[in-house]
Each structure stands twice: as structure tokens, then as C-alpha cells.
Tab-separated table of C-alpha atoms in Angstrom:
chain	number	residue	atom	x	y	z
H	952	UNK	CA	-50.646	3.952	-17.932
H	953	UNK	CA	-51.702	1.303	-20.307
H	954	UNK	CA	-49.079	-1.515	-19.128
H	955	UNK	CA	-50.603	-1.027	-15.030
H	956	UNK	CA	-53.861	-1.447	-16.700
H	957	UNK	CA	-52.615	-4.942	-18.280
H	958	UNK	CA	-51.146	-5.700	-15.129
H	959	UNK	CA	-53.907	-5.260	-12.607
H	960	UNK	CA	-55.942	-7.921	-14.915
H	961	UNK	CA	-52.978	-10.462	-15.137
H	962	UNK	CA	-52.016	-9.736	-18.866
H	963	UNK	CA	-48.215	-9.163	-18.137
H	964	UNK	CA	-47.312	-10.723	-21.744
H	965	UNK	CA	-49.560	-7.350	-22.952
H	966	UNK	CA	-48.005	-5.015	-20.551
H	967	UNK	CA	-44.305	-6.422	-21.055
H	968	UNK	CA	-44.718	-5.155	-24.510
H	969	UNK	CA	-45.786	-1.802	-23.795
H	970	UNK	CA	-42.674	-1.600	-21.204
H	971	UNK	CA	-40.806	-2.517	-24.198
H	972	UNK	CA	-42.278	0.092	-25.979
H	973	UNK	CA	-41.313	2.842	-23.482
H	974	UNK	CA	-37.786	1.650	-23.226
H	975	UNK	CA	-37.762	2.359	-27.006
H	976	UNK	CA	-38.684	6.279	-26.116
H	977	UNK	CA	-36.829	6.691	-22.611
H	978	UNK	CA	-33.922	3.984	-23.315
H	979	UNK	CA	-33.206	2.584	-19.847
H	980	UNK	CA	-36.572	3.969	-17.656
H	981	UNK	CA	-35.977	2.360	-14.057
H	982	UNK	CA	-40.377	2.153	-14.119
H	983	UNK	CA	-40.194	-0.338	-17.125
H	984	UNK	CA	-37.323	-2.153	-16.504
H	985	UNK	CA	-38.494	-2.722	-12.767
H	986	UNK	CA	-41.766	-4.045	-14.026
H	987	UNK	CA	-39.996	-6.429	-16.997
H	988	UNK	CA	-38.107	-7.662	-13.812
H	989	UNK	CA	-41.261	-8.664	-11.823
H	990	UNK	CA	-43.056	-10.050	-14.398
H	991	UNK	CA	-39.979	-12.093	-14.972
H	992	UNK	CA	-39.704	-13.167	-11.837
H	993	UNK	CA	-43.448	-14.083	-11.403
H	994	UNK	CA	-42.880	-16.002	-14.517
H	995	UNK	CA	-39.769	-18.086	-13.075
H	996	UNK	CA	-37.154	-16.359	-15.695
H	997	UNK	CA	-34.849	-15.982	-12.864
H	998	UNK	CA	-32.087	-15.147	-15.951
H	999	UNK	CA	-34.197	-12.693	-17.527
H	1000	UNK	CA	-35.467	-11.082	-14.244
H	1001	UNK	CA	-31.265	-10.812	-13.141
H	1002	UNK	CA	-30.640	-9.046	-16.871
H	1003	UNK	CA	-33.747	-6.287	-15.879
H	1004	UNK	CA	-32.052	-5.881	-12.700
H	1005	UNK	CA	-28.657	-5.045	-13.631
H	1006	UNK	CA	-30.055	-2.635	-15.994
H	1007	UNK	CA	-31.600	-1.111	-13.188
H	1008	UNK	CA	-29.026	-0.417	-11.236
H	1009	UNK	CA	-26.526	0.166	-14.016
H	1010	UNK	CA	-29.136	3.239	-14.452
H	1011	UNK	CA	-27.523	6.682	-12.800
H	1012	UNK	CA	-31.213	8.276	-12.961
H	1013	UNK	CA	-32.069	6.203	-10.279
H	1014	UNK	CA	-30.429	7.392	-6.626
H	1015	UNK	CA	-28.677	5.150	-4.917
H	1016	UNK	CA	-31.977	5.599	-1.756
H	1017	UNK	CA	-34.230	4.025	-4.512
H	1018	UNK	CA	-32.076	1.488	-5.281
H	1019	UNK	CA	-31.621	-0.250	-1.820
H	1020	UNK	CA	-35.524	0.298	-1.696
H	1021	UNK	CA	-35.756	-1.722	-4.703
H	1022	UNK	CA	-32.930	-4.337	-3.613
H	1023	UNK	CA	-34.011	-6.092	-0.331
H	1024	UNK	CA	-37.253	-7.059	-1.369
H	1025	UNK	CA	-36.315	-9.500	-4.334
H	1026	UNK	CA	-33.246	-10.268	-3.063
H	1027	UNK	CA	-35.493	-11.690	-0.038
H	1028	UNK	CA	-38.039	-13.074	-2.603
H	1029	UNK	CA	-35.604	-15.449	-4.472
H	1030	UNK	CA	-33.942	-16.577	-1.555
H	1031	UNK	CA	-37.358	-17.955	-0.291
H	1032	UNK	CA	-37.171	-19.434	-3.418
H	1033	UNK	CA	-33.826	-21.327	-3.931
């Protein structure tokens, strides 16, 4: 995918908009919105990275399994953080 490709060479502004792009087709893809919410978060957009996260898990594609995968990690991220 074009966006990893972006990402492995630290162009997330370039990859965040072909995320956005793929949202546009598959409205609500767990793989994009995941990735908006670590670039946010490696940017410091704590608000933004909270508003990819809740769209995440608002998503019933995504099995509940996946979704306490996905949780623990940032959860223990940001409060290494605050």
C-alpha cells in the first residue's frame, strides 16, 4: 500500500491523506483509521488521535479480540505521557 510506503520514510502528512482517501471508498476501515490515530498521536494531537479511536471502536467490523489488542498499547503509551 502506498500510505505504508509514506510511512516507512516518515511522510505521515502524505500517507494521512491517502488513509483519507480510503475512508472515502471503505467509510470507517479500522486499517486507516488506526493509522490516522498513530500518526496523531506521534504528532501530539492527543484530541485528534481520541476522535480516530472512537471511530475505531464504534466500528462493528472489527471483533471485540482486535479491539483489546489495539487498546492496551496506547492506552499505556499516553499514560507514559501525561
Amino acid at each position: 500500500l502506498l500510505a505504508e510506503l509514506y510511512q516507512a520514510n516518515n511522510m505521515p502528512e502524505q500517507a494521512n491523506q491517502i488513509y483519507e482517501k480510503l475512508l472515502k471508498i471503505d467509510a470507517g476501515s479500522p486499517y486507516a483509521l488506526l493509522n490516522l490515530a498513530e500518526n496523531a498521536k506521534q504528532k501530539g494531537d492527543r484530541p485528534q488521535y481520541m476522535k480516530y479511536l472512537k471511530e475505531v471502536f464504534a466500528n462493528n467490523t472489527l471483533g471485540v479480540d482486535a479491539k483489546i489488542r489495539i487498546l492496551f498499547p496506547y492506552l499505556n503509551a499516553f499514560e507514559k505521557n501525561d
